[in-house]
Amino acid sequence: MSSLSRELVFLILQFLEEEKFKESVHKLEKESGFYFNMKYFEERVQAGEWEEVEKYLTGFTKVDDNRYSMKIFFEIRKQKYLEALDGQDKAKAVEILVNDLKVFSTFNEELYKEITQLLTLSNFRENEQLSKYGDTKTARNIMLIELKKLIEANPLFRDKLIFPSLKSSRLRTLINQSLNWQHQLCKNPRPNPDIKTLFTDHTCTPPNGPLTPVPVTLPVNAITKSAAYPPLGVHGPFPPTAAAAAAGANALAGWMANASASSSVQAAVVTASSMPLPPTQVSILKRPVTPPTGPGMVDYQNPDHEQLMKRLRPAQSVEEVTYPIPRQQASWSSEDLPRMVALTMHQGSAVASMDFHPSHHSVLLVGCTNGEIAMWELLSREKLVSKPFRVWDMASCPLALQAAAAAAAAKDGVVSVTRITWSPDGNFIGVAFTKHLVHLYACHGSNDLRQQTEIDAHTGAVNDLAFAYPNKQLCVVTCGDDKLIKVWDLNGRKLFNFEGHEAPVYSICPHHKENIQFIFSTALDGKIKAWLYDNMGSRVDYDAPGHWCTTMLYSADGSRLFSCGTSKEGDSFLVEWNESEGAIKRTYYGFRKKSASNNVVQFDTTQNHFLAAGEDGQIKFWDMDNNNIIASTDAEGGLQSLPRLRFNKEGNLLAVTTADNGFKILANAVGLRYLKVNESPAFEALRTPIESAAIKVSGSPIVANASPVNCKIERSSPVRPSPLANGVESMGRSIEKPRVVEEAVDKTRSWQLAEITDPGHCRLVTMPDSNETSSKVVRLLYTNSGVGILALAATGVQKLWKWVRNDQNPSGKATASIAPQHWQPSSGLLMTNDVSGVTLDEAVPCIALSKNDSYVMSACGGKVSLFNMMTFKVMTTFMPPPPASTFLAFHPQDNNIIAIGMEDSTIHIYNVRVDEVRSKLKGHQKRITGLAFSTNLNILVSSGADAQLFTWSIDSWEKRKCVPIQMPAGKAPNGDTRVQFHADQIRLLVVHETQLAIYDASKMDRIRQWVPQDALSAPISCAAFSCNSLLVYATFCDGNIGVFDADNLRLRCRIAPSTYLSHGVLNGSQPVYPLVVATHPVEPNQLAVGLTDGTVKVMEPAELDGKWGATPPLDNGMLSGRTPSSSTTSNHTPEPVQR
């Protein structure tokens, strides 16, 4: 059943509950199997209605489904049997023994015999194990505690124990909205429509004249839901609800130390070690699901991503059921560790905290002990930003802080940075200080930090700061000397205040598992606590090794939890936690005992495989699966005694602090190549991939992306670059070239362009039924949920293919490993656009999909049709030609607003709800061929067949700027131009048959360009960013497909037409090539192409490869006898493209 159908069942359940249809509610719960009503189950158990109890259970599980289910049914039938014996009804007891309990004898004959022997006793309490059996009510309550734990532990009940958070009368509200919509579509709407039926669509009878549409108000009986369906939250920023708290309590139960309460249950019932028992304390913490990061992505369906983790059990349990999580194995060696000194930078003050940008891997934030913060671009060795500490709003800050600020201004170094960090999207910077304050900056470009918010966060020092996403809203978590943890929105409004620590809070670690958001915190008394966003106190109270300062971090994929700290006696500890049990899983060795001091060992993780910690002026490395040190480096000396350190996201660079008020950048072979530590003269080494003029206007630093490559470099030959003064090398010196660097350069030069020419070199699937007609595929989209593909043919017919969730494809997402199904509703309808009177060869098809995949609108030279994606029915049509619609785009913040590009070169801003064109934008000279919204810049970018780009204000719809695309020499300025925003909503991909280009949309300056050349010399037919905006996929009119690095438009892989076309098609009379390309909303290495012969192909790299080629080198030299497909950097003036 689709997720929409599943949600409809929940709406019906809510409606039945509100209308008091009690029996119907529970019957639908059972028959659908979507929601197990624990309250109803408890009531039936306490009432002893055993037949109804088992009948209700069978909607969710059977006796022999798994050990949890077997134990559930055994406990129920055993209780029924004991109650019959207690009532001296031996005949009924025998019946239960034979009909109900006999099934368990197959699994445990001895236990069955022991139960049978109870018939021979005048009072079964004479049995030692049943001596504590009390009255019937007490026994049922004790059993119910055990049953609830078994149900919560049973994977068959996963995601079925919590009712979704719904506003009251949600189904009525939706019906009301539908009637409003129908009324808005009435040709002659009446002010007070008479709604008499829901069986047919509403329409007003024609009055004498047209009237203004008036919203329909359907009475809603606001019946409060009973406790069986507790409301899961008010609709505020973070709903603190009882149900959520219960879920969270279960989620963190595995960390609880006290297991005695549950263990007492076993003494009151016949369990014995002979009947296998699952654990009695349950953790439902799972591996995390990364929220979609691509633009406009919605995880509309919620697949079961992971198995349940191992559960905590009391010591007396003899057996447990586990659900291991398969871990991908990768080939690693110590050579992958960044241990060679690539750069030595002078900051000017002791460095207290560092953090690399989440996507621009050479941009480093630095916070200092004098309160200064700085942003470095390591590619250019340039300090982009430097800001000394100062109080932004001196008038409103405490007097103690005013004094501290004055002392800091006098260079007394009173105020120090304690933490500096990027937000996960790289748009904000958080800085915590030793005196009260937190500063938030908005980052709008490489050197554009704007003051966002100043927060008087804590009394005393703010010891740590992190960003988190509770309720999908970016917020800031802080902790301090005042023993508090606080959560703030980006405007400085306090959302939560967590009290419970008895000592200053040293560090925080926000995280999430599935839908459970939580925070780990550590304090100076060595206590670890965990908090849910509910103001209901901590869920964990545990001791960290060393009982003093400890920091906690998750591995990059969120599956493994580590902590590192130091005791007051000078002992350091690095451990991995079994988070489902709250116990230490592994201890890493290699630390030296130090004299007692206030200094604490710092650590970091990388690549889901390595740990690093700083001690004794060295950086020590561990494999996560190995207790002992695998490597260490002193970084050529000069490090702090306990250096601070930070990996970049790729793991090829490591920043470490030095004793002389600076830091060093360590690199592996890939990192060396990335930083261009090679034969270039000093001047070239200082140049970024984008010239400095372009950087100043780019809106965000554009840097090359380096993929991990296993390059071997001798450990005995560290890189020794020339001395740097203030982070900038003397122009009169070149970087030295020891043998290590020469070898790295040799390996760089042996880089080969990945060329895929055979179907066996990638994964490929062709859409079934996609070639039943010769009509070419002209538009192609993935659904936002990633489970289907929608194709629009030149005939105006749309087709939908969906992947089925099964054992081979447990996520149900689109994949090139399994063929999808051509999906149609049971009515057999096709989504067919109005093409009456249209010359199809001249029509310009267009399509757009709503964010929740509920509606698709499209046109093919005729009226725009709005289709329901479930029924394929046409909901409405609008904008009849002339002029015809040529491009469609939903407003990112309001699905009722649509930007429609027209054949007559205008853009209509159309409100579907009121059937009204709100604005008409004029400026282009030819038809509109592309539209893209940026919420970051608050603009709409349009492109046309006149090869011009316009920007328009979303607020006023006024024209801001017009820029002609810079055509290669000899090319006429015309032809279709497409636009798409990068994930940062600042950089813009511009696609024309003559070029790919990247623009900084904040100023509409071109910063990169690539033109067809070499093996990819045919005109470009289409191009698109990958979902993470790290790649650009481009299709060509000769059938080739190019995969480019998005940051620098360098070709990394060519997919030849022989990869996906048969010999018969390749040798046919009609050329076949991709007209359109679409990229998966979650999988960055998956693409789909629509071909001129009507077929649709989905491609992914071979499983062993995982990626489309490797990152090309940054030099423009000859590569194995082959000139690389290069790009150029540009600012304003058009120039011949370098090749």
PDB file of N, CA, C and O in Angstrom, residues 297-341:
ATOM      1  N   MET A 297      13.787  18.466  -1.999  1.00  0.00           N
ATOM      2  CA  MET A 297      13.600  17.058  -1.754  1.00  0.00           C
ATOM      3  C   MET A 297      12.696  16.843  -0.560  1.00  0.00           C
ATOM      4  O   MET A 297      12.822  17.493   0.454  1.00  0.00           O
ATOM      5  N   VAL A 298      11.764  15.877  -0.668  1.00  0.00           N
ATOM      6  CA  VAL A 298      10.886  15.517   0.423  1.00  0.00           C
ATOM      7  C   VAL A 298      10.917  14.007   0.559  1.00  0.00           C
ATOM      8  O   VAL A 298      10.699  13.291  -0.407  1.00  0.00           O
ATOM      9  N   ASP A 299      11.233  13.516   1.734  1.00  0.00           N
ATOM     10  CA  ASP A 299      11.217  12.087   1.953  1.00  0.00           C
ATOM     11  C   ASP A 299       9.781  11.690   2.219  1.00  0.00           C
ATOM     12  O   ASP A 299       9.372  11.496   3.341  1.00  0.00           O
ATOM     13  N   TYR A 300       8.992  11.564   1.149  1.00  0.00           N
ATOM     14  CA  TYR A 300       7.553  11.442   1.304  1.00  0.00           C
ATOM     15  C   TYR A 300       7.175  10.091   1.852  1.00  0.00           C
ATOM     16  O   TYR A 300       6.247   9.941   2.615  1.00  0.00           O
ATOM     17  N   GLN A 301       7.877   9.055   1.427  1.00  0.00           N
ATOM     18  CA  GLN A 301       7.638   7.749   1.995  1.00  0.00           C
ATOM     19  C   GLN A 301       8.697   7.493   3.050  1.00  0.00           C
ATOM     20  O   GLN A 301       9.793   8.001   2.986  1.00  0.00           O
ATOM     21  N   ASN A 302       8.365   6.698   4.018  1.00  0.00           N
ATOM     22  CA  ASN A 302       9.289   6.441   5.106  1.00  0.00           C
ATOM     23  C   ASN A 302       9.659   4.967   5.121  1.00  0.00           C
ATOM     24  O   ASN A 302       9.078   4.178   5.850  1.00  0.00           O
ATOM     25  N   PRO A 303      10.598   4.539   4.304  1.00  0.00           N
ATOM     26  CA  PRO A 303      10.956   3.125   4.246  1.00  0.00           C
ATOM     27  C   PRO A 303      11.634   2.678   5.516  1.00  0.00           C
ATOM     28  O   PRO A 303      12.206   3.465   6.256  1.00  0.00           O
ATOM     29  N   ASP A 304      11.577   1.376   5.736  1.00  0.00           N
ATOM     30  CA  ASP A 304      12.285   0.817   6.884  1.00  0.00           C
ATOM     31  C   ASP A 304      13.750   0.715   6.531  1.00  0.00           C
ATOM     32  O   ASP A 304      14.163  -0.202   5.850  1.00  0.00           O
ATOM     33  N   HIS A 305      14.547   1.653   6.984  1.00  0.00           N
ATOM     34  CA  HIS A 305      15.935   1.722   6.549  1.00  0.00           C
ATOM     35  C   HIS A 305      16.826   0.706   7.256  1.00  0.00           C
ATOM     36  O   HIS A 305      17.796   0.238   6.697  1.00  0.00           O
ATOM     37  N   GLU A 306      16.534   0.413   8.505  1.00  0.00           N
ATOM     38  CA  GLU A 306      17.501  -0.360   9.271  1.00  0.00           C
ATOM     39  C   GLU A 306      16.810  -1.410  10.133  1.00  0.00           C
ATOM     40  O   GLU A 306      15.628  -1.348  10.415  1.00  0.00           O
ATOM     41  N   GLN A 307      17.571  -2.402  10.548  1.00  0.00           N
ATOM     42  CA  GLN A 307      17.101  -3.384  11.515  1.00  0.00           C
ATOM     43  C   GLN A 307      17.182  -2.783  12.916  1.00  0.00           C
ATOM     44  O   GLN A 307      17.908  -1.830  13.168  1.00  0.00           O
ATOM     45  N   LEU A 308      16.456  -3.383  13.844  1.00  0.00           N
ATOM     46  CA  LEU A 308      16.580  -2.940  15.239  1.00  0.00           C
ATOM     47  C   LEU A 308      17.956  -3.297  15.785  1.00  0.00           C
ATOM     48  O   LEU A 308      18.526  -4.326  15.443  1.00  0.00           O
ATOM     49  N   MET A 309      18.462  -2.420  16.647  1.00  0.00           N
ATOM     50  CA  MET A 309      19.776  -2.696  17.242  1.00  0.00           C
ATOM     51  C   MET A 309      19.638  -3.693  18.393  1.00  0.00           C
ATOM     52  O   MET A 309      18.538  -3.965  18.883  1.00  0.00           O
ATOM     53  N   LYS A 310      20.763  -4.226  18.792  1.00  0.00           N
ATOM     54  CA  LYS A 310      20.781  -5.184  19.888  1.00  0.00           C
ATOM     55  C   LYS A 310      20.208  -4.566  21.161  1.00  0.00           C
ATOM     56  O   LYS A 310      20.445  -3.422  21.468  1.00  0.00           O
ATOM     57  N   ARG A 311      19.451  -5.383  21.913  1.00  0.00           N
ATOM     58  CA  ARG A 311      18.746  -4.849  23.063  1.00  0.00           C
ATOM     59  C   ARG A 311      19.440  -5.185  24.378  1.00  0.00           C
ATOM     60  O   ARG A 311      20.118  -6.207  24.500  1.00  0.00           O
ATOM     61  N   LEU A 312      19.202  -4.309  25.338  1.00  0.00           N
ATOM     62  CA  LEU A 312      19.762  -4.546  26.660  1.00  0.00           C
ATOM     63  C   LEU A 312      18.959  -5.620  27.364  1.00  0.00           C
ATOM     64  O   LEU A 312      17.742  -5.682  27.251  1.00  0.00           O
ATOM     65  N   ARG A 313      19.623  -6.450  28.116  1.00  0.00           N
ATOM     66  CA  ARG A 313      18.925  -7.501  28.839  1.00  0.00           C
ATOM     67  C   ARG A 313      19.517  -7.634  30.237  1.00  0.00           C
ATOM     68  O   ARG A 313      20.673  -7.303  30.459  1.00  0.00           O
ATOM     69  N   PRO A 314      18.735  -8.161  31.186  1.00  0.00           N
ATOM     70  CA  PRO A 314      19.281  -8.418  32.523  1.00  0.00           C
ATOM     71  C   PRO A 314      20.327  -9.513  32.451  1.00  0.00           C
ATOM     72  O   PRO A 314      20.346 -10.328  31.543  1.00  0.00           O
ATOM     73  N   ALA A 315      21.148  -9.572  33.507  1.00  0.00           N
ATOM     74  CA  ALA A 315      22.258 -10.522  33.495  1.00  0.00           C
ATOM     75  C   ALA A 315      21.772 -11.966  33.467  1.00  0.00           C
ATOM     76  O   ALA A 315      22.444 -12.842  32.946  1.00  0.00           O
ATOM     77  N   GLN A 316      20.560 -12.253  34.045  1.00  0.00           N
ATOM     78  CA  GLN A 316      20.137 -13.630  34.137  1.00  0.00           C
ATOM     79  C   GLN A 316      19.575 -14.171  32.832  1.00  0.00           C
ATOM     80  O   GLN A 316      19.289 -15.346  32.727  1.00  0.00           O
ATOM     81  N   SER A 317      19.347 -13.323  31.807  1.00  0.00           N
ATOM     82  CA  SER A 317      18.849 -13.830  30.535  1.00  0.00           C
ATOM     83  C   SER A 317      19.894 -14.710  29.892  1.00  0.00           C
ATOM     84  O   SER A 317      21.083 -14.416  29.928  1.00  0.00           O
ATOM     85  N   VAL A 318      19.453 -15.777  29.294  1.00  0.00           N
ATOM     86  CA  VAL A 318      20.391 -16.735  28.728  1.00  0.00           C
ATOM     87  C   VAL A 318      20.485 -16.632  27.224  1.00  0.00           C
ATOM     88  O   VAL A 318      21.374 -17.191  26.617  1.00  0.00           O
ATOM     89  N   GLU A 319      19.571 -15.937  26.598  1.00  0.00           N
ATOM     90  CA  GLU A 319      19.591 -15.874  25.144  1.00  0.00           C
ATOM     91  C   GLU A 319      18.912 -14.589  24.709  1.00  0.00           C
ATOM     92  O   GLU A 319      17.974 -14.137  25.338  1.00  0.00           O
ATOM     93  N   GLU A 320      19.383 -14.008  23.636  1.00  0.00           N
ATOM     94  CA  GLU A 320      18.747 -12.794  23.162  1.00  0.00           C
ATOM     95  C   GLU A 320      18.622 -12.857  21.653  1.00  0.00           C
ATOM     96  O   GLU A 320      19.367 -13.556  20.968  1.00  0.00           O
ATOM     97  N   VAL A 321      17.656 -12.114  21.138  1.00  0.00           N
ATOM     98  CA  VAL A 321      17.456 -12.025  19.705  1.00  0.00           C
ATOM     99  C   VAL A 321      18.131 -10.772  19.219  1.00  0.00           C
ATOM    100  O   VAL A 321      17.880  -9.700  19.741  1.00  0.00           O
ATOM    101  N   THR A 322      19.011 -10.872  18.273  1.00  0.00           N
ATOM    102  CA  THR A 322      19.723  -9.703  17.770  1.00  0.00           C
ATOM    103  C   THR A 322      19.461  -9.519  16.301  1.00  0.00           C
ATOM    104  O   THR A 322      19.162 -10.468  15.583  1.00  0.00           O
ATOM    105  N   TYR A 323      19.588  -8.259  15.870  1.00  0.00           N
ATOM    106  CA  TYR A 323      19.379  -7.908  14.475  1.00  0.00           C
ATOM    107  C   TYR A 323      20.601  -7.127  14.026  1.00  0.00           C
ATOM    108  O   TYR A 323      20.627  -5.915  14.099  1.00  0.00           O
ATOM    109  N   PRO A 324      21.637  -7.830  13.608  1.00  0.00           N
ATOM    110  CA  PRO A 324      22.892  -7.132  13.288  1.00  0.00           C
ATOM    111  C   PRO A 324      22.732  -6.212  12.103  1.00  0.00           C
ATOM    112  O   PRO A 324      21.960  -6.474  11.191  1.00  0.00           O
ATOM    113  N   ILE A 325      23.484  -5.117  12.151  1.00  0.00           N
ATOM    114  CA  ILE A 325      23.484  -4.149  11.054  1.00  0.00           C
ATOM    115  C   ILE A 325      24.678  -4.436  10.162  1.00  0.00           C
ATOM    116  O   ILE A 325      25.814  -4.366  10.618  1.00  0.00           O
ATOM    117  N   PRO A 326      24.448  -4.800   8.914  1.00  0.00           N
ATOM    118  CA  PRO A 326      25.589  -5.072   8.037  1.00  0.00           C
ATOM    119  C   PRO A 326      26.405  -3.810   7.826  1.00  0.00           C
ATOM    120  O   PRO A 326      25.858  -2.743   7.626  1.00  0.00           O
ATOM    121  N   ARG A 327      27.697  -3.937   7.904  1.00  0.00           N
ATOM    122  CA  ARG A 327      28.570  -2.791   7.743  1.00  0.00           C
ATOM    123  C   ARG A 327      29.357  -2.942   6.458  1.00  0.00           C
ATOM    124  O   ARG A 327      29.948  -3.963   6.178  1.00  0.00           O
ATOM    125  N   GLN A 328      29.337  -1.910   5.630  1.00  0.00           N
ATOM    126  CA  GLN A 328      30.073  -1.965   4.383  1.00  0.00           C
ATOM    127  C   GLN A 328      31.571  -2.009   4.674  1.00  0.00           C
ATOM    128  O   GLN A 328      32.084  -1.287   5.511  1.00  0.00           O
ATOM    129  N   GLN A 329      32.238  -2.887   3.970  1.00  0.00           N
ATOM    130  CA  GLN A 329      33.672  -3.020   4.136  1.00  0.00           C
ATOM    131  C   GLN A 329      34.384  -2.241   3.047  1.00  0.00           C
ATOM    132  O   GLN A 329      34.012  -2.284   1.893  1.00  0.00           O
ATOM    133  N   ALA A 330      35.407  -1.532   3.403  1.00  0.00           N
ATOM    134  CA  ALA A 330      36.189  -0.784   2.434  1.00  0.00           C
ATOM    135  C   ALA A 330      37.654  -1.119   2.640  1.00  0.00           C
ATOM    136  O   ALA A 330      38.064  -1.575   3.702  1.00  0.00           O
ATOM    137  N   SER A 331      38.400  -0.922   1.616  1.00  0.00           N
ATOM    138  CA  SER A 331      39.832  -1.192   1.698  1.00  0.00           C
ATOM    139  C   SER A 331      40.540   0.060   2.196  1.00  0.00           C
ATOM    140  O   SER A 331      40.534   1.091   1.538  1.00  0.00           O
ATOM    141  N   TRP A 332      41.125  -0.047   3.382  1.00  0.00           N
ATOM    142  CA  TRP A 332      41.804   1.089   3.979  1.00  0.00           C
ATOM    143  C   TRP A 332      43.243   0.711   4.301  1.00  0.00           C
ATOM    144  O   TRP A 332      43.564  -0.441   4.552  1.00  0.00           O
ATOM    145  N   SER A 333      44.099   1.686   4.338  1.00  0.00           N
ATOM    146  CA  SER A 333      45.452   1.484   4.830  1.00  0.00           C
ATOM    147  C   SER A 333      45.872   2.744   5.553  1.00  0.00           C
ATOM    148  O   SER A 333      45.248   3.800   5.433  1.00  0.00           O
ATOM    149  N   SER A 334      46.977   2.625   6.309  1.00  0.00           N
ATOM    150  CA  SER A 334      47.447   3.790   7.052  1.00  0.00           C
ATOM    151  C   SER A 334      47.906   4.903   6.120  1.00  0.00           C
ATOM    152  O   SER A 334      48.041   6.049   6.543  1.00  0.00           O
ATOM    153  N   GLU A 335      48.134   4.561   4.838  1.00  0.00           N
ATOM    154  CA  GLU A 335      48.524   5.592   3.881  1.00  0.00           C
ATOM    155  C   GLU A 335      47.379   6.562   3.592  1.00  0.00           C
ATOM    156  O   GLU A 335      47.603   7.643   3.043  1.00  0.00           O
ATOM    157  N   ASP A 336      46.164   6.175   3.945  1.00  0.00           N
ATOM    158  CA  ASP A 336      45.028   7.077   3.739  1.00  0.00           C
ATOM    159  C   ASP A 336      44.974   8.178   4.791  1.00  0.00           C
ATOM    160  O   ASP A 336      44.187   9.117   4.671  1.00  0.00           O
ATOM    161  N   LEU A 337      45.780   8.055   5.828  1.00  0.00           N
ATOM    162  CA  LEU A 337      45.769   9.042   6.901  1.00  0.00           C
ATOM    163  C   LEU A 337      46.515  10.304   6.477  1.00  0.00           C
ATOM    164  O   LEU A 337      47.607  10.223   5.896  1.00  0.00           O
ATOM    165  N   PRO A 338      45.983  11.476   6.770  1.00  0.00           N
ATOM    166  CA  PRO A 338      46.704  12.723   6.462  1.00  0.00           C
ATOM    167  C   PRO A 338      47.796  12.971   7.500  1.00  0.00           C
ATOM    168  O   PRO A 338      47.526  13.419   8.615  1.00  0.00           O
ATOM    169  N   ARG A 339      49.047  12.673   7.147  1.00  0.00           N
ATOM    170  CA  ARG A 339      50.154  12.783   8.101  1.00  0.00           C
ATOM    171  C   ARG A 339      51.303  13.648   7.585  1.00  0.00           C
ATOM    172  O   ARG A 339      52.264  13.894   8.310  1.00  0.00           O
ATOM    173  N   MET A 340      51.237  14.087   6.338  1.00  0.00           N
ATOM    174  CA  MET A 340      52.331  14.871   5.766  1.00  0.00           C
ATOM    175  C   MET A 340      51.999  16.358   5.843  1.00  0.00           C
ATOM    176  O   MET A 340      50.885  16.773   5.521  1.00  0.00           O
ATOM    177  N   VAL A 341      52.957  17.137   6.271  1.00  0.00           N
ATOM    178  CA  VAL A 341      52.722  18.571   6.438  1.00  0.00           C
ATOM    179  C   VAL A 341      52.611  19.218   5.059  1.00  0.00           C
ATOM    180  O   VAL A 341      53.546  19.159   4.252  1.00  0.00           O
TER     181      VAL A 341
END
